[in-house]
Amino acid sequence: MPSKTNNSKDNKLNQKIAPASLRLDDELLRWYDENARDLPWRIAPKPKNKSKGTNKNTNKITGKNKTRSQHKRPNPYHVWLSEIMLQQTTVATVGPRFLTFLKQWPTIHHLAKSPVEDVTGAWAGLGYYARARNLHKCAQVLVADYDGKFPQSEEELKKLPGIGDYTAAAITTIAFNQYALVMDGNIERVTARLYREATPLPAAKPILKEHLSHYWPRPDKQARHGDFAQALMDLGSGICRPKNPLCLLCPIKGFCQAHQTGNPQDYPVKLAKKQKPTRRGIGFVVYNQKGEIALERRADKGLLGGMLGFPGTGWSETEKSILKQESKINAIAPLAAKWDYAGEALHTFTHFHLIMGVYVAKLETNPRRTKNYEWIVPHTAQLPTVMKKALERATDHFKNEA
DNA sequence: AATTCGGGGTT
DNA sequence: AACCCAGAATT
């Protein structure tokens, strides 16, 4: 816990920690030019010289970076897609998914004319599926009303589905190098440590923005807004980590109040989170004679909205007993069959644990596709993770039986 | 201002 | 287990 409450007087004091001759943005961008992560959606701040035995001088940038803001900009479509995928999702997870997605939909026009089911299918396993539905809707709006081009202001971007405060600012800075104050989880942490901000998140967010505004490059055409934002995020993920920050390697430690007079690990302060309840339910995995499984398209809103899933009961905290009695199972099953119990699939969502009892059956017929569910070859089904786990229970069951 | 949205990696 | 992640939309 922070040992002491912050106040504005401390902050003004703090800005004089570093020598007046040094500027945070200069130091950070200098670090970024040498240490920027190589990411599929990113244009490197400068070409990397990978040839061996050549110039090892790393301090090539000594003058003002006047032309830096005019280096090649990334494709706005790529920036937008990556930012949507990166919402609450790690760079390691997004990397390969981003490349696969781009291969399937090279431009926003391809994306806009594709069926939404193809887009949610490609999103399977990534989570937060409203992102996929909003992504598709946003593409259609941009093609229909914006000539397929992204607006360059935060205000206009925020009107689009799936684009909120962070993503609007990120696109404005990264794709167009316009001024916008970007505040994500990484930058929140860096800023909270710079100012040793004791107000807990999420209430601290506007305060942190105010703090950071003192350091953000002015709305100047020469300024490197996009690189500054990405540098802060790289710093947050690689140096100013939640635990065990590498302060000795930090290019802006001279500006950091937590590094100098506190414990960086204590920031940002966050409100305690509620503990997760456990819900229970039943899922039915049934194969037809061709080896296909019955899947239903879930409602467009709510959990796993618009995704494929197994027929089953709802998921409830009050239903304590897995119904093992065959008579009751037959009453709630999607169709008549000899149902076997295949065990539990365990999964944890953002706000609850799930224990799903899995029942399995094999038919010797091929029922028609109905309004409620369709038959799909298992290994081609684009399923959310919890449903993949249920399918795995079924697969294990028949493997052990054989 | 709180809650609802997934899933995987780290510690 | 708890925490975190280039958060947004809804209530």
Tab-separated table of C-alpha atoms (C1' of nucleotides) in Angstrom:
chain	number	residue	atom	x	y	z
A	1	MET	CA	0.000	0.000	0.000
A	2	PRO	CA	1.162	3.531	-0.659
A	3	SER	CA	2.682	4.952	2.480
A	4	LYS	CA	1.493	8.437	1.771
A	5	THR	CA	-1.219	10.283	-0.034
A	6	ASN	CA	-0.320	12.150	-3.157
A	7	ASN	CA	-1.216	15.742	-3.847
A	8	SER	CA	-0.626	18.323	-6.482
A	9	LYS	CA	2.192	19.952	-4.556
A	10	ASP	CA	4.102	16.694	-4.642
A	11	ASN	CA	3.535	16.469	-8.352
A	12	LYS	CA	4.958	19.879	-9.087
A	13	LEU	CA	7.909	19.014	-6.934
A	14	ASN	CA	8.266	15.784	-8.785
A	15	GLN	CA	8.611	17.333	-12.163
A	16	LYS	CA	11.925	18.731	-11.023
A	17	ILE	CA	13.408	15.370	-10.130
A	18	ALA	CA	15.160	15.127	-13.474
A	19	PRO	CA	17.634	17.768	-14.633
A	20	ALA	CA	15.902	20.578	-16.450
A	21	SER	CA	18.003	19.838	-19.509
A	22	LEU	CA	16.325	16.473	-19.992
A	23	ARG	CA	12.858	15.984	-21.403
A	24	LEU	CA	10.859	12.842	-20.801
A	25	ASP	CA	9.630	12.605	-24.375
A	26	ASP	CA	13.145	12.893	-25.783
A	27	GLU	CA	14.512	10.243	-23.450
A	28	LEU	CA	11.599	7.895	-24.091
A	29	LEU	CA	11.739	8.247	-27.880
A	30	ARG	CA	15.495	7.752	-27.881
A	31	TRP	CA	14.952	4.501	-26.006
A	32	TYR	CA	12.140	3.512	-28.347
A	33	ASP	CA	14.278	4.020	-31.437
A	34	GLU	CA	16.662	1.385	-30.150
A	35	ASN	CA	14.264	-0.957	-28.364
A	36	ALA	CA	10.927	-0.894	-30.185
A	37	ARG	CA	9.319	-4.314	-30.352
A	38	ASP	CA	8.959	-5.812	-33.791
A	39	LEU	CA	5.217	-6.282	-34.209
A	40	PRO	CA	3.283	-7.348	-37.321
A	41	TRP	CA	1.101	-4.227	-37.345
A	42	ARG	CA	3.887	-1.806	-36.574
A	43	ILE	CA	6.141	0.274	-38.818
A	44	ALA	CA	9.523	0.237	-37.099
A	45	PRO	CA	10.664	3.683	-35.952
A	46	LYS	CA	13.825	3.173	-37.946
A	47	PRO	CA	15.176	0.445	-40.222
A	48	LYS	CA	16.971	-2.264	-38.329
A	49	ASN	CA	20.488	-2.971	-39.490
A	50	LYS	CA	20.845	-6.676	-38.981
A	51	SER	CA	24.041	-7.144	-40.972
A	52	LYS	CA	26.789	-8.499	-38.789
A	53	GLY	CA	30.136	-6.966	-38.049
A	54	THR	CA	29.070	-3.523	-39.132
A	55	ASN	CA	28.530	-0.364	-37.243
A	56	LYS	CA	27.627	-1.129	-33.651
A	57	ASN	CA	27.058	2.492	-32.851
A	58	THR	CA	23.612	2.656	-31.352
A	59	ASN	CA	23.577	6.325	-30.659
A	60	LYS	CA	22.887	7.489	-34.167
A	61	ILE	CA	20.126	9.832	-33.216
A	62	THR	CA	21.704	12.758	-31.556
A	63	GLY	CA	19.981	15.693	-33.164
A	64	LYS	CA	16.320	16.628	-33.129
A	65	ASN	CA	14.033	14.128	-34.732
A	66	LYS	CA	12.501	16.534	-37.143
A	67	THR	CA	11.710	14.109	-39.868
A	68	ARG	CA	10.692	11.222	-37.701
A	69	SER	CA	7.024	12.088	-37.677
A	70	GLN	CA	7.011	11.852	-41.440
A	71	HIS	CA	8.312	8.340	-41.768
A	72	LYS	CA	6.024	5.799	-43.380
A	73	ARG	CA	2.661	5.516	-41.649
A	74	PRO	CA	1.043	2.135	-41.032
A	75	ASN	CA	-2.109	1.087	-42.870
A	76	PRO	CA	-5.081	2.437	-40.844
A	77	TYR	CA	-6.978	-0.794	-41.474
A	78	HIS	CA	-4.119	-2.742	-39.918
A	79	VAL	CA	-3.919	-0.359	-36.972
A	80	TRP	CA	-7.642	-0.580	-36.341
A	81	LEU	CA	-7.746	-4.379	-36.615
A	82	SER	CA	-4.770	-4.817	-34.307
A	83	GLU	CA	-6.177	-2.413	-31.729
A	84	ILE	CA	-9.522	-4.202	-31.629
A	85	MET	CA	-7.795	-7.572	-31.242
A	86	LEU	CA	-5.487	-6.179	-28.566
A	87	GLN	CA	-8.331	-5.008	-26.328
A	88	GLN	CA	-7.710	-6.953	-23.124
A	89	THR	CA	-5.727	-9.478	-25.152
A	90	THR	CA	-1.982	-10.034	-25.067
A	91	VAL	CA	0.390	-9.282	-27.933
A	92	ALA	CA	1.508	-12.924	-27.952
A	93	THR	CA	-2.059	-14.117	-28.513
A	94	VAL	CA	-2.901	-11.522	-31.137
A	95	GLY	CA	0.211	-11.856	-33.312
A	96	PRO	CA	-0.675	-15.008	-35.292
A	97	ARG	CA	-4.418	-14.283	-35.231
A	98	PHE	CA	-3.803	-10.860	-36.767
A	99	LEU	CA	-1.830	-12.345	-39.661
A	100	THR	CA	-4.384	-15.076	-40.332
A	101	PHE	CA	-7.208	-12.553	-40.267
A	102	LEU	CA	-5.455	-10.215	-42.696
A	103	LYS	CA	-4.878	-13.078	-45.084
A	104	GLN	CA	-8.591	-13.852	-45.098
A	105	TRP	CA	-9.669	-10.195	-45.282
A	106	PRO	CA	-6.882	-8.154	-46.925
A	107	THR	CA	-8.903	-4.934	-46.981
A	108	ILE	CA	-11.830	-3.394	-45.176
A	109	HIS	CA	-13.887	-3.899	-48.326
A	110	HIS	CA	-13.376	-7.651	-48.208
A	111	LEU	CA	-14.355	-7.612	-44.554
A	112	ALA	CA	-17.472	-5.515	-45.076
A	113	LYS	CA	-18.989	-7.827	-47.674
A	114	SER	CA	-18.286	-11.041	-45.774
A	115	PRO	CA	-21.043	-12.756	-43.737
A	116	VAL	CA	-20.799	-11.893	-40.045
A	117	GLU	CA	-20.708	-15.610	-39.185
A	118	ASP	CA	-17.396	-15.906	-41.020
A	119	VAL	CA	-15.972	-13.069	-38.926
A	120	THR	CA	-17.166	-14.415	-35.573
A	121	GLY	CA	-15.899	-17.825	-36.674
A	122	ALA	CA	-12.447	-16.404	-37.308
A	123	TRP	CA	-12.649	-14.826	-33.856
A	124	ALA	CA	-13.344	-18.148	-32.107
A	125	GLY	CA	-11.023	-18.586	-29.132
A	126	LEU	CA	-10.105	-14.911	-28.926
A	127	GLY	CA	-12.891	-13.971	-26.538
A	128	TYR	CA	-15.027	-10.858	-26.082
A	129	TYR	CA	-17.011	-11.754	-29.183
A	130	ALA	CA	-18.846	-8.440	-29.338
A	131	ARG	CA	-15.543	-7.217	-30.732
A	132	ALA	CA	-16.004	-9.401	-33.824
A	133	ARG	CA	-19.609	-8.333	-34.359
A	134	ASN	CA	-18.709	-4.659	-33.901
A	135	LEU	CA	-15.674	-5.049	-36.138
A	136	HIS	CA	-17.855	-6.330	-38.949
A	137	LYS	CA	-20.489	-3.647	-38.381
A	138	CYS	CA	-17.814	-0.958	-38.278
A	139	ALA	CA	-16.381	-2.148	-41.580
A	140	GLN	CA	-19.809	-1.940	-43.171
A	141	VAL	CA	-20.406	1.579	-41.845
A	142	LEU	CA	-17.007	2.769	-43.043
A	143	VAL	CA	-17.530	1.349	-46.527
A	144	ALA	CA	-21.103	2.633	-46.783
A	145	ASP	CA	-20.692	6.090	-45.256
A	146	TYR	CA	-16.972	6.924	-45.232
A	147	ASP	CA	-15.780	5.665	-48.621
A	148	GLY	CA	-13.904	2.916	-46.788
A	149	LYS	CA	-11.572	5.422	-45.124
A	150	PHE	CA	-11.097	6.039	-41.417
A	151	PRO	CA	-11.865	9.477	-40.018
A	152	GLN	CA	-8.802	11.011	-38.370
A	153	SER	CA	-10.344	12.645	-35.304
A	154	GLU	CA	-11.034	10.990	-31.973
A	155	GLU	CA	-14.547	12.394	-31.934
A	156	GLU	CA	-15.521	10.846	-35.266
A	157	LEU	CA	-13.789	7.554	-34.541
A	158	LYS	CA	-15.636	7.138	-31.235
A	159	LYS	CA	-18.968	7.183	-33.067
A	160	LEU	CA	-18.044	3.898	-34.736
A	161	PRO	CA	-19.027	0.552	-33.206
A	162	GLY	CA	-16.327	-1.028	-31.044
A	163	ILE	CA	-14.179	2.103	-30.927
A	164	GLY	CA	-14.005	3.730	-27.500
A	165	ASP	CA	-11.718	6.222	-25.782
A	166	TYR	CA	-8.566	4.176	-26.017
A	167	THR	CA	-8.946	2.845	-29.549
A	168	ALA	CA	-9.963	6.236	-30.977
A	169	ALA	CA	-6.868	7.819	-29.474
A	170	ALA	CA	-4.645	4.938	-30.581
A	171	ILE	CA	-5.808	5.143	-34.207
A	172	THR	CA	-5.482	8.926	-34.223
A	173	THR	CA	-1.897	8.808	-33.029
A	174	ILE	CA	-0.548	5.616	-34.570
A	175	ALA	CA	-2.237	5.662	-37.958
A	176	PHE	CA	-2.293	9.423	-38.536
A	177	ASN	CA	0.266	10.830	-36.100
A	178	GLN	CA	-2.243	13.372	-34.843
A	179	TYR	CA	-2.354	14.518	-31.240
A	180	ALA	CA	-4.419	12.367	-28.881
A	181	LEU	CA	-3.713	11.300	-25.340
A	182	VAL	CA	-3.606	7.508	-25.285
A	183	MET	CA	-4.373	5.795	-21.985
A	184	ASP	CA	-4.323	2.019	-21.780
A	185	GLY	CA	-3.466	-0.380	-18.975
A	186	ASN	CA	0.268	-0.080	-19.575
A	187	ILE	CA	0.265	3.699	-19.713
A	188	GLU	CA	-1.929	3.854	-16.619
A	189	ARG	CA	0.726	1.933	-14.736
A	190	VAL	CA	3.636	4.011	-16.024
A	191	THR	CA	1.840	7.256	-15.223
A	192	ALA	CA	0.681	6.139	-11.786
A	193	ARG	CA	4.314	5.391	-10.930
A	194	LEU	CA	5.652	8.601	-12.434
A	195	TYR	CA	3.339	10.558	-10.124
A	196	ARG	CA	2.957	8.041	-7.319
A	197	GLU	CA	-0.789	8.473	-7.708
A	198	ALA	CA	-2.618	7.055	-4.701
A	199	THR	CA	-6.171	7.323	-6.021
A	200	PRO	CA	-7.380	3.829	-6.908
A	201	LEU	CA	-8.369	2.880	-10.435
A	202	PRO	CA	-10.731	3.180	-12.171
A	203	ALA	CA	-11.509	6.528	-10.496
A	204	ALA	CA	-7.895	7.588	-11.049
A	205	LYS	CA	-8.138	7.451	-14.817
A	206	PRO	CA	-8.933	11.138	-15.483
A	207	ILE	CA	-6.318	12.135	-12.903
A	208	LEU	CA	-3.717	10.031	-14.666
A	209	LYS	CA	-4.658	11.628	-17.973
A	210	GLU	CA	-4.134	15.027	-16.424
A	211	HIS	CA	-0.736	13.940	-15.122
A	212	LEU	CA	0.340	12.494	-18.441
A	213	SER	CA	-0.818	15.558	-20.382
A	214	HIS	CA	2.166	17.420	-18.910
A	215	TYR	CA	4.503	15.105	-20.752
A	216	TRP	CA	2.616	14.366	-23.960
A	217	PRO	CA	4.089	16.026	-27.071
A	218	ARG	CA	2.279	19.219	-28.052
A	219	PRO	CA	-0.111	19.175	-31.026
A	220	ASP	CA	2.784	19.977	-33.313
A	221	LYS	CA	3.168	18.574	-36.776
A	222	GLN	CA	6.741	17.608	-36.041
A	223	ALA	CA	5.877	15.679	-32.902
A	224	ARG	CA	5.922	11.876	-32.878
A	225	HIS	CA	2.550	11.183	-31.258
A	226	GLY	CA	2.222	7.640	-32.526
A	227	ASP	CA	5.722	6.659	-31.510
A	228	PHE	CA	5.306	8.305	-28.113
A	229	ALA	CA	2.175	6.268	-27.434
A	230	GLN	CA	3.742	3.027	-28.591
A	231	ALA	CA	6.929	3.766	-26.676
A	232	LEU	CA	4.946	4.154	-23.457
A	233	MET	CA	3.184	0.850	-24.099
A	234	ASP	CA	6.422	-0.968	-24.902
A	235	LEU	CA	7.937	0.522	-21.774
A	236	GLY	CA	4.966	-0.606	-19.698
A	237	SER	CA	5.031	-4.159	-21.005
A	238	GLY	CA	8.790	-4.668	-21.020
A	239	ILE	CA	10.289	-2.441	-18.305
A	240	CYS	CA	7.585	-0.912	-16.122
A	241	ARG	CA	6.005	-4.310	-15.518
A	242	PRO	CA	3.270	-4.937	-12.944
A	243	LYS	CA	5.650	-7.009	-10.846
A	244	ASN	CA	9.443	-6.824	-10.697
A	245	PRO	CA	9.827	-3.687	-12.807
A	246	LEU	CA	13.273	-3.276	-14.382
A	247	CYS	CA	13.832	0.253	-13.148
A	248	LEU	CA	17.581	0.138	-13.769
A	249	LEU	CA	16.886	-0.187	-17.487
A	250	CYS	CA	14.199	2.495	-17.542
A	251	PRO	CA	14.964	5.499	-19.743
A	252	ILE	CA	12.682	7.782	-17.708
A	253	LYS	CA	13.491	6.671	-14.161
A	254	GLY	CA	14.843	10.171	-13.554
A	255	PHE	CA	11.270	11.446	-13.867
A	256	CYS	CA	9.686	8.730	-11.747
A	257	GLN	CA	8.527	9.579	-8.258
A	258	ALA	CA	7.807	5.959	-7.358
A	259	HIS	CA	11.302	4.916	-8.361
A	260	GLN	CA	12.898	7.680	-6.329
A	261	THR	CA	10.749	7.911	-3.227
A	262	GLY	CA	8.432	4.926	-3.159
A	263	ASN	CA	7.911	1.378	-4.231
A	264	PRO	CA	6.925	1.175	-7.912
A	265	GLN	CA	5.232	-2.155	-7.305
A	266	ASP	CA	2.621	-0.412	-5.157
A	267	TYR	CA	1.231	1.483	-8.176
A	268	PRO	CA	-1.259	1.760	-9.651
A	269	VAL	CA	-3.608	1.298	-6.722
A	270	LYS	CA	-6.690	-0.683	-7.712
A	271	LEU	CA	-10.030	-1.402	-6.118
A	272	ALA	CA	-10.409	-4.948	-4.859
A	273	LYS	CA	-12.176	-7.270	-7.256
A	274	LYS	CA	-15.179	-9.368	-6.436
A	275	GLN	CA	-14.633	-13.077	-6.200
A	276	LYS	CA	-16.108	-15.290	-8.858
A	277	PRO	CA	-19.145	-17.455	-8.172
A	278	THR	CA	-19.490	-20.946	-9.652
A	279	ARG	CA	-22.249	-21.762	-12.093
A	280	ARG	CA	-23.286	-25.189	-13.299
A	281	GLY	CA	-25.033	-26.491	-16.363
A	282	ILE	CA	-25.246	-29.319	-18.872
A	283	GLY	CA	-24.100	-29.578	-22.455
A	284	PHE	CA	-25.119	-32.230	-24.996
A	285	VAL	CA	-22.669	-33.512	-27.595
A	286	VAL	CA	-24.428	-35.682	-30.145
A	287	TYR	CA	-22.918	-37.251	-33.278
A	288	ASN	CA	-24.962	-38.303	-36.282
A	289	GLN	CA	-24.155	-41.323	-38.404
A	290	LYS	CA	-21.788	-39.246	-40.539
A	291	GLY	CA	-19.790	-38.212	-37.457
A	292	GLU	CA	-21.055	-34.635	-37.426
A	293	ILE	CA	-22.047	-32.849	-34.212
A	294	ALA	CA	-25.143	-30.770	-33.507
A	295	LEU	CA	-24.383	-27.094	-32.787
A	296	GLU	CA	-26.637	-24.143	-32.201
A	297	ARG	CA	-26.074	-20.496	-32.991
A	298	ARG	CA	-26.227	-18.577	-29.717
A	299	ALA	CA	-28.237	-15.383	-29.325
A	300	ASP	CA	-26.590	-12.290	-30.715
A	301	LYS	CA	-26.302	-10.564	-27.354
A	302	GLY	CA	-24.826	-11.714	-24.077
A	303	LEU	CA	-22.216	-14.317	-23.259
A	304	LEU	CA	-20.598	-15.934	-26.322
A	305	GLY	CA	-23.094	-13.953	-28.401
A	306	GLY	CA	-23.373	-15.061	-32.011
A	307	MET	CA	-21.061	-18.046	-31.506
A	308	LEU	CA	-21.699	-21.736	-32.036
A	309	GLY	CA	-22.270	-23.926	-28.992
A	310	PHE	CA	-23.697	-27.215	-27.837
A	311	PRO	CA	-27.367	-27.475	-26.933
A	312	GLY	CA	-27.869	-27.633	-23.185
A	313	THR	CA	-29.281	-26.075	-20.057
A	314	GLY	CA	-28.613	-22.557	-18.898
A	315	TRP	CA	-25.757	-21.946	-16.479
A	316	SER	CA	-26.907	-21.212	-12.959
A	317	GLU	CA	-25.451	-20.764	-9.493
A	318	THR	CA	-28.390	-22.436	-7.812
A	319	GLU	CA	-28.445	-25.698	-9.717
A	320	LYS	CA	-26.129	-27.698	-7.474
A	321	SER	CA	-26.783	-31.188	-8.664
A	322	ILE	CA	-25.684	-32.454	-12.013
A	323	LEU	CA	-28.694	-34.365	-13.227
A	324	LYS	CA	-27.462	-37.880	-13.628
A	325	GLN	CA	-30.829	-39.545	-13.660
A	326	GLU	CA	-31.480	-40.788	-17.156
A	327	SER	CA	-35.122	-39.882	-17.061
A	328	LYS	CA	-34.460	-36.222	-16.358
A	329	ILE	CA	-31.652	-36.071	-18.886
A	330	ASN	CA	-33.935	-37.387	-21.598
A	331	ALA	CA	-36.459	-34.725	-20.718
A	332	ILE	CA	-34.061	-31.850	-21.327
A	333	ALA	CA	-31.954	-33.362	-24.117
A	334	PRO	CA	-32.227	-31.790	-27.588
A	335	LEU	CA	-33.342	-35.109	-29.119
A	336	ALA	CA	-34.062	-38.696	-28.173
A	337	ALA	CA	-30.943	-40.824	-27.836
A	338	LYS	CA	-29.027	-43.049	-25.439
A	339	TRP	CA	-27.114	-40.423	-23.463
A	340	ASP	CA	-23.881	-41.249	-21.620
A	341	TYR	CA	-22.291	-39.075	-18.988
A	342	ALA	CA	-18.796	-38.043	-20.158
A	343	GLY	CA	-17.591	-35.944	-17.212
A	344	GLU	CA	-17.184	-32.249	-16.498
A	345	ALA	CA	-15.721	-29.464	-18.580
A	346	LEU	CA	-14.222	-26.768	-16.338
A	347	HIS	CA	-13.906	-23.217	-17.571
A	348	THR	CA	-13.458	-19.782	-16.046
A	349	PHE	CA	-15.008	-16.693	-17.601
A	350	THR	CA	-14.372	-13.098	-16.603
A	351	HIS	CA	-16.912	-13.096	-13.835
A	352	PHE	CA	-17.747	-16.724	-12.984
A	353	HIS	CA	-16.458	-20.287	-12.950
A	354	LEU	CA	-18.379	-22.860	-14.950
A	355	ILE	CA	-18.750	-26.573	-14.346
A	356	MET	CA	-20.432	-28.097	-17.351
A	357	GLY	CA	-21.642	-31.669	-17.147
A	358	VAL	CA	-21.208	-33.199	-20.599
A	359	TYR	CA	-23.563	-35.840	-21.975
A	360	VAL	CA	-22.786	-37.639	-25.204
A	361	ALA	CA	-24.657	-39.804	-27.695
A	362	LYS	CA	-24.127	-41.340	-31.116
A	363	LEU	CA	-27.019	-41.663	-33.547
A	364	GLU	CA	-27.299	-44.226	-36.268
A	365	THR	CA	-29.281	-41.798	-38.376
A	366	ASN	CA	-28.699	-38.400	-39.963
A	367	PRO	CA	-31.367	-36.012	-38.694
A	368	ARG	CA	-32.125	-33.024	-40.868
A	369	ARG	CA	-30.737	-29.635	-40.054
A	370	THR	CA	-33.352	-27.863	-37.959
A	371	LYS	CA	-33.982	-24.274	-37.052
A	372	ASN	CA	-32.371	-24.867	-33.672
A	373	TYR	CA	-29.153	-26.572	-34.624
A	374	GLU	CA	-26.975	-27.546	-37.547
A	375	TRP	CA	-24.662	-30.515	-38.119
A	376	ILE	CA	-20.986	-29.735	-38.510
A	377	VAL	CA	-17.837	-31.838	-38.877
A	378	PRO	CA	-16.206	-31.520	-35.418
A	379	HIS	CA	-12.688	-30.512	-36.443
A	380	THR	CA	-13.980	-27.789	-38.733
A	381	ALA	CA	-16.251	-26.210	-36.121
A	382	GLN	CA	-15.162	-22.723	-35.030
A	383	LEU	CA	-15.932	-22.944	-31.323
A	384	PRO	CA	-15.313	-20.764	-28.286
A	385	THR	CA	-12.928	-22.338	-25.820
A	386	VAL	CA	-15.493	-23.607	-23.352
A	387	MET	CA	-17.191	-25.530	-26.162
A	388	LYS	CA	-13.870	-26.966	-27.310
A	389	LYS	CA	-13.403	-28.274	-23.783
A	390	ALA	CA	-16.835	-29.902	-23.853
A	391	LEU	CA	-16.031	-31.510	-27.201
A	392	GLU	CA	-12.800	-32.809	-25.708
A	393	ARG	CA	-14.755	-34.501	-22.922
A	394	ALA	CA	-16.845	-36.257	-25.550
A	395	THR	CA	-13.825	-37.306	-27.576
A	396	ASP	CA	-12.113	-38.681	-24.463
A	397	HIS	CA	-15.247	-40.582	-23.527
A	398	PHE	CA	-15.450	-42.488	-26.786
A	399	LYS	CA	-11.704	-43.048	-26.895
A	400	ASN	CA	-11.773	-44.659	-23.451
A	401	GLU	CA	-14.802	-46.675	-24.401
A	402	ALA	CA	-13.124	-48.205	-27.426
B	1	DA	C1'	-20.265	4.182	-11.163
B	2	DA	C1'	-20.854	-0.892	-11.722
B	3	DT	C1'	-21.464	-4.679	-14.358
B	4	DT	C1'	-20.995	-7.571	-18.312
B	5	DC	C1'	-18.493	-9.221	-21.641
B	6	DG	C1'	-12.996	-14.524	-22.841
B	7	DG	C1'	-9.138	-16.360	-22.628
B	8	DG	C1'	-4.378	-17.147	-21.849
B	9	DG	C1'	0.083	-16.077	-19.817
B	10	DT	C1'	2.616	-14.830	-15.421
B	11	DT	C1'	3.577	-14.847	-10.846
C	1	DA	C1'	-5.416	-18.716	-7.283
C	2	DA	C1'	-4.934	-13.916	-8.297
C	3	DC	C1'	-3.414	-10.660	-11.393
C	4	DC	C1'	-2.865	-8.723	-15.829
C	5	DC	C1'	-3.715	-7.687	-20.539
C	6	DA	C1'	-2.848	-1.663	-26.401
C	7	DG	C1'	-11.232	-1.782	-23.213
C	8	DA	C1'	-16.176	-1.153	-24.937
C	9	DA	C1'	-20.970	-1.251	-24.208
C	10	DT	C1'	-24.633	-1.476	-21.253
C	11	DT	C1'	-27.215	-0.665	-17.111
